[in-house]
Amino acid sequence: MEWFSINNENTAELPDEEILRRSQTKPWLYEILVNRYQTAFLRKAIGIIRDEEDAQEIVQDTFTKIYVNANSFTPHAGAKFSSWAYRILLNTTFTYYQKKLKQGQRFMVFDPDFEQLVADKSVFYEEEVRDAVERILARLPGHFAFVLRLHYLEHWSHKDIAEKTGEQIGTIKARIHRAKNAFRKESNTKEIELIL
């Protein structure tokens, strides 16, 4: 029976994305993903942090975050679980790295991916914030999403938006105000924490 054996032929051959989806109702299936990625993730974390015990903690935190945030993974053309999970690993490692630096610890970092992340520490955060904003905008009525996207993501002025739409500046300001309220109501707690 599938519920009893995680490695039966029905589940062991499934793609990562499908196992992640199914694990939300059958949590024991998540172990398949852990088994598939644990060694590679641990190797990567050790390569960055240079401490096996800390790396194990990072990997455990990463797998917890992947499972808890499984609903935020939206498979579409070109989106792979491995890329998404790897990004969570790097972000978790970066957070750990920043925390240790604040405590006065220094690290020898030789991983080019991580060095790039540290050199431009805002890249992943900005990407995640933009993704969260786009998800919220997709849930808003089109006229609200349109003005918010132009004003906040494309940095258009009220005047530019008014000229593009042929409406009065006051109308655009009022619409942006109503759109911001709708945006707040549509946002969930996790998205707000990420954006703020």
PDB file of C-alpha atoms in Angstrom:
ATOM      1  CA  MET A   1       0.000   0.000   0.000  1.00  0.00           C
ATOM      2  CA  GLU A   2       1.265   3.477  -0.876  1.00  0.00           C
ATOM      3  CA  TRP A   3       0.559   4.906   2.557  1.00  0.00           C
ATOM      4  CA  PHE A   4       2.779   2.283   4.141  1.00  0.00           C
ATOM      5  CA  SER A   5       5.848   2.294   1.913  1.00  0.00           C
ATOM      6  CA  ILE A   6       7.423   5.516   0.728  1.00  0.00           C
ATOM      7  CA  ASN A   7       9.681   3.785  -1.773  1.00  0.00           C
ATOM      8  CA  ASN A   8       7.210   1.654  -3.641  1.00  0.00           C
ATOM      9  CA  GLU A   9       7.261   1.824  -7.425  1.00  0.00           C
ATOM     10  CA  ASN A  10       4.242   4.142  -7.480  1.00  0.00           C
ATOM     11  CA  THR A  11       6.042   6.937  -5.644  1.00  0.00           C
ATOM     12  CA  ALA A  12       9.788   6.349  -6.027  1.00  0.00           C
ATOM     13  CA  GLU A  13       9.723   7.216  -9.730  1.00  0.00           C
ATOM     14  CA  LEU A  14       7.568  10.328  -9.421  1.00  0.00           C
ATOM     15  CA  PRO A  15       9.120  13.705 -10.258  1.00  0.00           C
ATOM     16  CA  ASP A  16      10.090  15.948  -7.357  1.00  0.00           C
ATOM     17  CA  GLU A  17       7.298  18.409  -8.071  1.00  0.00           C
ATOM     18  CA  GLU A  18       4.644  15.688  -7.813  1.00  0.00           C
ATOM     19  CA  ILE A  19       6.100  14.276  -4.602  1.00  0.00           C
ATOM     20  CA  LEU A  20       6.113  17.759  -3.064  1.00  0.00           C
ATOM     21  CA  ARG A  21       2.466  18.226  -4.038  1.00  0.00           C
ATOM     22  CA  ARG A  22       1.405  14.816  -2.701  1.00  0.00           C
ATOM     23  CA  SER A  23       3.393  15.250   0.512  1.00  0.00           C
ATOM     24  CA  GLN A  24       1.004  18.014   1.550  1.00  0.00           C
ATOM     25  CA  THR A  25      -1.696  15.389   2.151  1.00  0.00           C
ATOM     26  CA  LYS A  26       0.667  12.448   2.751  1.00  0.00           C
ATOM     27  CA  PRO A  27       3.546  13.901   4.801  1.00  0.00           C
ATOM     28  CA  TRP A  28       5.505  10.645   4.905  1.00  0.00           C
ATOM     29  CA  LEU A  29       6.196  11.037   1.162  1.00  0.00           C
ATOM     30  CA  TYR A  30       8.331  14.086   1.913  1.00  0.00           C
ATOM     31  CA  GLU A  31      11.077  11.721   3.058  1.00  0.00           C
ATOM     32  CA  ILE A  32      11.624  10.813  -0.611  1.00  0.00           C
ATOM     33  CA  LEU A  33      12.652  14.393  -1.359  1.00  0.00           C
ATOM     34  CA  VAL A  34      14.835  14.537   1.736  1.00  0.00           C
ATOM     35  CA  ASN A  35      16.581  11.332   0.631  1.00  0.00           C
ATOM     36  CA  ARG A  36      17.082  12.668  -2.890  1.00  0.00           C
ATOM     37  CA  TYR A  37      18.596  16.010  -1.887  1.00  0.00           C
ATOM     38  CA  GLN A  38      20.075  15.675   1.598  1.00  0.00           C
ATOM     39  CA  THR A  39      23.593  14.655   0.545  1.00  0.00           C
ATOM     40  CA  ALA A  40      23.918  17.349  -2.134  1.00  0.00           C
ATOM     41  CA  PHE A  41      22.501  20.033   0.165  1.00  0.00           C
ATOM     42  CA  LEU A  42      24.812  19.007   3.005  1.00  0.00           C
ATOM     43  CA  ARG A  43      27.821  19.044   0.684  1.00  0.00           C
ATOM     44  CA  LYS A  44      26.883  22.539  -0.524  1.00  0.00           C
ATOM     45  CA  ALA A  45      26.311  23.885   3.005  1.00  0.00           C
ATOM     46  CA  ILE A  46      29.606  22.412   4.272  1.00  0.00           C
ATOM     47  CA  GLY A  47      31.355  23.969   1.272  1.00  0.00           C
ATOM     48  CA  ILE A  48      30.063  27.369   2.319  1.00  0.00           C
ATOM     49  CA  ILE A  49      30.090  27.283   6.125  1.00  0.00           C
ATOM     50  CA  ARG A  50      32.975  24.806   6.615  1.00  0.00           C
ATOM     51  CA  ASP A  51      31.386  23.277   9.691  1.00  0.00           C
ATOM     52  CA  GLU A  52      29.494  20.004   9.404  1.00  0.00           C
ATOM     53  CA  GLU A  53      27.340  20.489  12.499  1.00  0.00           C
ATOM     54  CA  ASP A  54      26.242  23.963  11.404  1.00  0.00           C
ATOM     55  CA  ALA A  55      25.700  22.689   7.864  1.00  0.00           C
ATOM     56  CA  GLN A  56      23.422  19.913   9.152  1.00  0.00           C
ATOM     57  CA  GLU A  57      21.360  22.496  11.034  1.00  0.00           C
ATOM     58  CA  ILE A  58      21.112  24.626   7.879  1.00  0.00           C
ATOM     59  CA  VAL A  59      20.003  21.644   5.785  1.00  0.00           C
ATOM     60  CA  GLN A  60      17.394  20.654   8.373  1.00  0.00           C
ATOM     61  CA  ASP A  61      16.067  24.235   8.424  1.00  0.00           C
ATOM     62  CA  THR A  62      16.038  24.237   4.624  1.00  0.00           C
ATOM     63  CA  PHE A  63      13.940  21.072   4.411  1.00  0.00           C
ATOM     64  CA  THR A  64      11.544  22.474   7.007  1.00  0.00           C
ATOM     65  CA  LYS A  65      11.157  25.694   4.999  1.00  0.00           C
ATOM     66  CA  ILE A  66      10.636  23.762   1.772  1.00  0.00           C
ATOM     67  CA  TYR A  67       7.859  21.691   3.330  1.00  0.00           C
ATOM     68  CA  VAL A  68       6.176  24.597   5.119  1.00  0.00           C
ATOM     69  CA  ASN A  69       6.297  26.756   1.970  1.00  0.00           C
ATOM     70  CA  ALA A  70       5.383  23.999  -0.487  1.00  0.00           C
ATOM     71  CA  ASN A  71       2.231  25.851  -1.516  1.00  0.00           C
ATOM     72  CA  SER A  72       4.320  28.792  -2.718  1.00  0.00           C
ATOM     73  CA  PHE A  73       6.030  26.572  -5.309  1.00  0.00           C
ATOM     74  CA  THR A  74       4.066  26.945  -8.502  1.00  0.00           C
ATOM     75  CA  PRO A  75       5.230  24.536 -11.164  1.00  0.00           C
ATOM     76  CA  HIS A  76       5.065  26.033 -14.618  1.00  0.00           C
ATOM     77  CA  ALA A  77       7.065  25.680 -17.795  1.00  0.00           C
ATOM     78  CA  GLY A  78      10.722  25.830 -16.860  1.00  0.00           C
ATOM     79  CA  ALA A  79      10.157  25.857 -13.076  1.00  0.00           C
ATOM     80  CA  LYS A  80      11.950  23.010 -11.378  1.00  0.00           C
ATOM     81  CA  PHE A  81      11.720  21.917  -7.779  1.00  0.00           C
ATOM     82  CA  SER A  82      15.500  21.542  -7.606  1.00  0.00           C
ATOM     83  CA  SER A  83      16.128  25.199  -8.535  1.00  0.00           C
ATOM     84  CA  TRP A  84      13.510  26.429  -6.079  1.00  0.00           C
ATOM     85  CA  ALA A  85      14.850  24.194  -3.283  1.00  0.00           C
ATOM     86  CA  TYR A  86      18.441  25.189  -4.012  1.00  0.00           C
ATOM     87  CA  ARG A  87      17.482  28.862  -3.721  1.00  0.00           C
ATOM     88  CA  ILE A  88      15.902  28.169  -0.317  1.00  0.00           C
ATOM     89  CA  LEU A  89      19.123  26.418   0.750  1.00  0.00           C
ATOM     90  CA  LEU A  90      21.231  29.414  -0.313  1.00  0.00           C
ATOM     91  CA  ASN A  91      18.875  31.863   1.390  1.00  0.00           C
ATOM     92  CA  THR A  92      18.871  29.807   4.592  1.00  0.00           C
ATOM     93  CA  THR A  93      22.670  29.609   4.478  1.00  0.00           C
ATOM     94  CA  PHE A  94      22.901  33.348   3.880  1.00  0.00           C
ATOM     95  CA  THR A  95      20.617  34.095   6.840  1.00  0.00           C
ATOM     96  CA  TYR A  96      22.736  31.811   9.034  1.00  0.00           C
ATOM     97  CA  TYR A  97      25.924  33.435   7.724  1.00  0.00           C
ATOM     98  CA  GLN A  98      24.595  36.944   8.477  1.00  0.00           C
ATOM     99  CA  LYS A  99      23.555  35.894  11.994  1.00  0.00           C
ATOM    100  CA  LYS A 100      27.006  34.473  12.719  1.00  0.00           C
ATOM    101  CA  LEU A 101      28.722  37.578  11.343  1.00  0.00           C
ATOM    102  CA  LYS A 102      26.656  39.721  13.727  1.00  0.00           C
ATOM    103  CA  GLN A 103      27.890  37.499  16.560  1.00  0.00           C
ATOM    104  CA  GLY A 104      31.464  38.273  15.507  1.00  0.00           C
ATOM    105  CA  GLN A 105      32.288  34.986  13.784  1.00  0.00           C
ATOM    106  CA  ARG A 106      34.216  34.921  10.511  1.00  0.00           C
ATOM    107  CA  PHE A 107      34.056  32.324   7.778  1.00  0.00           C
ATOM    108  CA  MET A 108      36.308  31.212   4.979  1.00  0.00           C
ATOM    109  CA  VAL A 109      33.929  31.092   2.032  1.00  0.00           C
ATOM    110  CA  PHE A 110      35.083  29.474  -1.188  1.00  0.00           C
ATOM    111  CA  ASP A 111      31.764  28.854  -2.904  1.00  0.00           C
ATOM    112  CA  PRO A 112      31.347  31.163  -5.923  1.00  0.00           C
ATOM    113  CA  ASP A 113      27.528  31.027  -5.785  1.00  0.00           C
ATOM    114  CA  PHE A 114      27.539  32.054  -2.155  1.00  0.00           C
ATOM    115  CA  GLU A 115      30.243  34.685  -2.618  1.00  0.00           C
ATOM    116  CA  GLN A 116      28.070  36.253  -5.313  1.00  0.00           C
ATOM    117  CA  LEU A 117      25.087  36.119  -2.967  1.00  0.00           C
ATOM    118  CA  VAL A 118      27.052  37.807  -0.190  1.00  0.00           C
ATOM    119  CA  ALA A 119      28.479  40.368  -2.607  1.00  0.00           C
ATOM    120  CA  ASP A 120      24.969  41.288  -3.724  1.00  0.00           C
ATOM    121  CA  LYS A 121      22.963  40.267  -0.679  1.00  0.00           C
ATOM    122  CA  SER A 122      19.799  41.945  -1.852  1.00  0.00           C
ATOM    123  CA  VAL A 123      19.386  39.923  -5.063  1.00  0.00           C
ATOM    124  CA  PHE A 124      17.418  36.999  -3.642  1.00  0.00           C
ATOM    125  CA  TYR A 125      15.442  39.153  -1.247  1.00  0.00           C
ATOM    126  CA  GLU A 126      14.425  41.547  -4.022  1.00  0.00           C
ATOM    127  CA  GLU A 127      13.490  38.626  -6.270  1.00  0.00           C
ATOM    128  CA  GLU A 128      11.357  37.052  -3.544  1.00  0.00           C
ATOM    129  CA  VAL A 129       9.654  40.357  -2.750  1.00  0.00           C
ATOM    130  CA  ARG A 130       8.906  40.989  -6.417  1.00  0.00           C
ATOM    131  CA  ASP A 131       7.500  37.438  -6.763  1.00  0.00           C
ATOM    132  CA  ALA A 132       5.296  37.980  -3.687  1.00  0.00           C
ATOM    133  CA  VAL A 133       4.074  41.323  -5.026  1.00  0.00           C
ATOM    134  CA  GLU A 134       3.311  39.799  -8.440  1.00  0.00           C
ATOM    135  CA  ARG A 135       1.337  36.962  -6.802  1.00  0.00           C
ATOM    136  CA  ILE A 136      -0.762  39.489  -4.880  1.00  0.00           C
ATOM    137  CA  LEU A 137      -1.253  41.684  -7.950  1.00  0.00           C
ATOM    138  CA  ALA A 138      -2.494  38.648  -9.883  1.00  0.00           C
ATOM    139  CA  ARG A 139      -5.293  38.292  -7.312  1.00  0.00           C
ATOM    140  CA  LEU A 140      -6.419  41.937  -7.604  1.00  0.00           C
ATOM    141  CA  PRO A 141      -8.919  43.353 -10.102  1.00  0.00           C
ATOM    142  CA  GLY A 142      -7.119  44.325 -13.308  1.00  0.00           C
ATOM    143  CA  HIS A 143      -7.518  48.105 -12.954  1.00  0.00           C
ATOM    144  CA  PHE A 144      -5.962  48.025  -9.466  1.00  0.00           C
ATOM    145  CA  ALA A 145      -3.095  45.739 -10.481  1.00  0.00           C
ATOM    146  CA  PHE A 146      -2.409  47.924 -13.529  1.00  0.00           C
ATOM    147  CA  VAL A 147      -1.929  51.186 -11.603  1.00  0.00           C
ATOM    148  CA  LEU A 148       0.057  49.571  -8.784  1.00  0.00           C
ATOM    149  CA  ARG A 149       2.357  47.820 -11.240  1.00  0.00           C
ATOM    150  CA  LEU A 150       3.013  51.044 -13.160  1.00  0.00           C
ATOM    151  CA  HIS A 151       3.433  53.238 -10.090  1.00  0.00           C
ATOM    152  CA  TYR A 152       5.441  50.970  -7.768  1.00  0.00           C
ATOM    153  CA  LEU A 153       7.179  48.427  -9.985  1.00  0.00           C
ATOM    154  CA  GLU A 154       7.776  50.541 -13.087  1.00  0.00           C
ATOM    155  CA  HIS A 155       8.148  53.829 -11.136  1.00  0.00           C
ATOM    156  CA  TRP A 156       5.697  55.845 -13.248  1.00  0.00           C
ATOM    157  CA  SER A 157       4.484  59.140 -11.826  1.00  0.00           C
ATOM    158  CA  HIS A 158       0.796  59.905 -11.265  1.00  0.00           C
ATOM    159  CA  LYS A 159       1.031  62.289 -14.210  1.00  0.00           C
ATOM    160  CA  ASP A 160       2.515  59.642 -16.543  1.00  0.00           C
ATOM    161  CA  ILE A 161      -0.196  57.140 -15.624  1.00  0.00           C
ATOM    162  CA  ALA A 162      -2.887  59.783 -16.143  1.00  0.00           C
ATOM    163  CA  GLU A 163      -1.483  60.594 -19.587  1.00  0.00           C
ATOM    164  CA  LYS A 164      -1.327  56.915 -20.557  1.00  0.00           C
ATOM    165  CA  THR A 165      -4.897  56.227 -19.431  1.00  0.00           C
ATOM    166  CA  GLY A 166      -6.379  59.572 -20.456  1.00  0.00           C
ATOM    167  CA  GLU A 167      -7.727  60.115 -16.934  1.00  0.00           C
ATOM    168  CA  GLN A 168      -7.321  62.952 -14.433  1.00  0.00           C
ATOM    169  CA  ILE A 169      -4.387  62.857 -11.987  1.00  0.00           C
ATOM    170  CA  GLY A 170      -6.839  62.985  -9.056  1.00  0.00           C
ATOM    171  CA  THR A 171      -8.615  59.904 -10.420  1.00  0.00           C
ATOM    172  CA  ILE A 172      -5.300  58.042 -10.658  1.00  0.00           C
ATOM    173  CA  LYS A 173      -4.296  59.044  -7.105  1.00  0.00           C
ATOM    174  CA  ALA A 174      -7.649  57.846  -5.762  1.00  0.00           C
ATOM    175  CA  ARG A 175      -7.376  54.571  -7.693  1.00  0.00           C
ATOM    176  CA  ILE A 176      -3.857  53.961  -6.387  1.00  0.00           C
ATOM    177  CA  HIS A 177      -5.087  54.626  -2.847  1.00  0.00           C
ATOM    178  CA  ARG A 178      -7.978  52.146  -3.248  1.00  0.00           C
ATOM    179  CA  ALA A 179      -5.646  49.668  -4.959  1.00  0.00           C
ATOM    180  CA  LYS A 180      -3.192  49.841  -2.035  1.00  0.00           C
ATOM    181  CA  ASN A 181      -6.025  49.066   0.386  1.00  0.00           C
ATOM    182  CA  ALA A 182      -7.122  46.135  -1.783  1.00  0.00           C
ATOM    183  CA  PHE A 183      -3.487  44.965  -1.936  1.00  0.00           C
ATOM    184  CA  ARG A 184      -3.237  44.957   1.878  1.00  0.00           C
ATOM    185  CA  LYS A 185      -6.504  43.033   2.233  1.00  0.00           C
ATOM    186  CA  GLU A 186      -5.442  40.478  -0.383  1.00  0.00           C
ATOM    187  CA  SER A 187      -2.018  39.868   1.180  1.00  0.00           C
ATOM    188  CA  ASN A 188      -1.513  37.025   3.604  1.00  0.00           C
ATOM    189  CA  THR A 189       0.698  37.320   6.683  1.00  0.00           C
ATOM    190  CA  LYS A 190       3.726  35.591   5.126  1.00  0.00           C
ATOM    191  CA  GLU A 191       3.621  37.833   2.073  1.00  0.00           C
ATOM    192  CA  ILE A 192       3.350  40.986   4.204  1.00  0.00           C
ATOM    193  CA  GLU A 193       6.299  39.892   6.380  1.00  0.00           C
ATOM    194  CA  LEU A 194       8.387  39.320   3.264  1.00  0.00           C
ATOM    195  CA  ILE A 195       7.456  42.635   1.667  1.00  0.00           C
ATOM    196  CA  LEU A 196       7.884  44.683   4.847  1.00  0.00           C
TER     197      LEU A 196
END
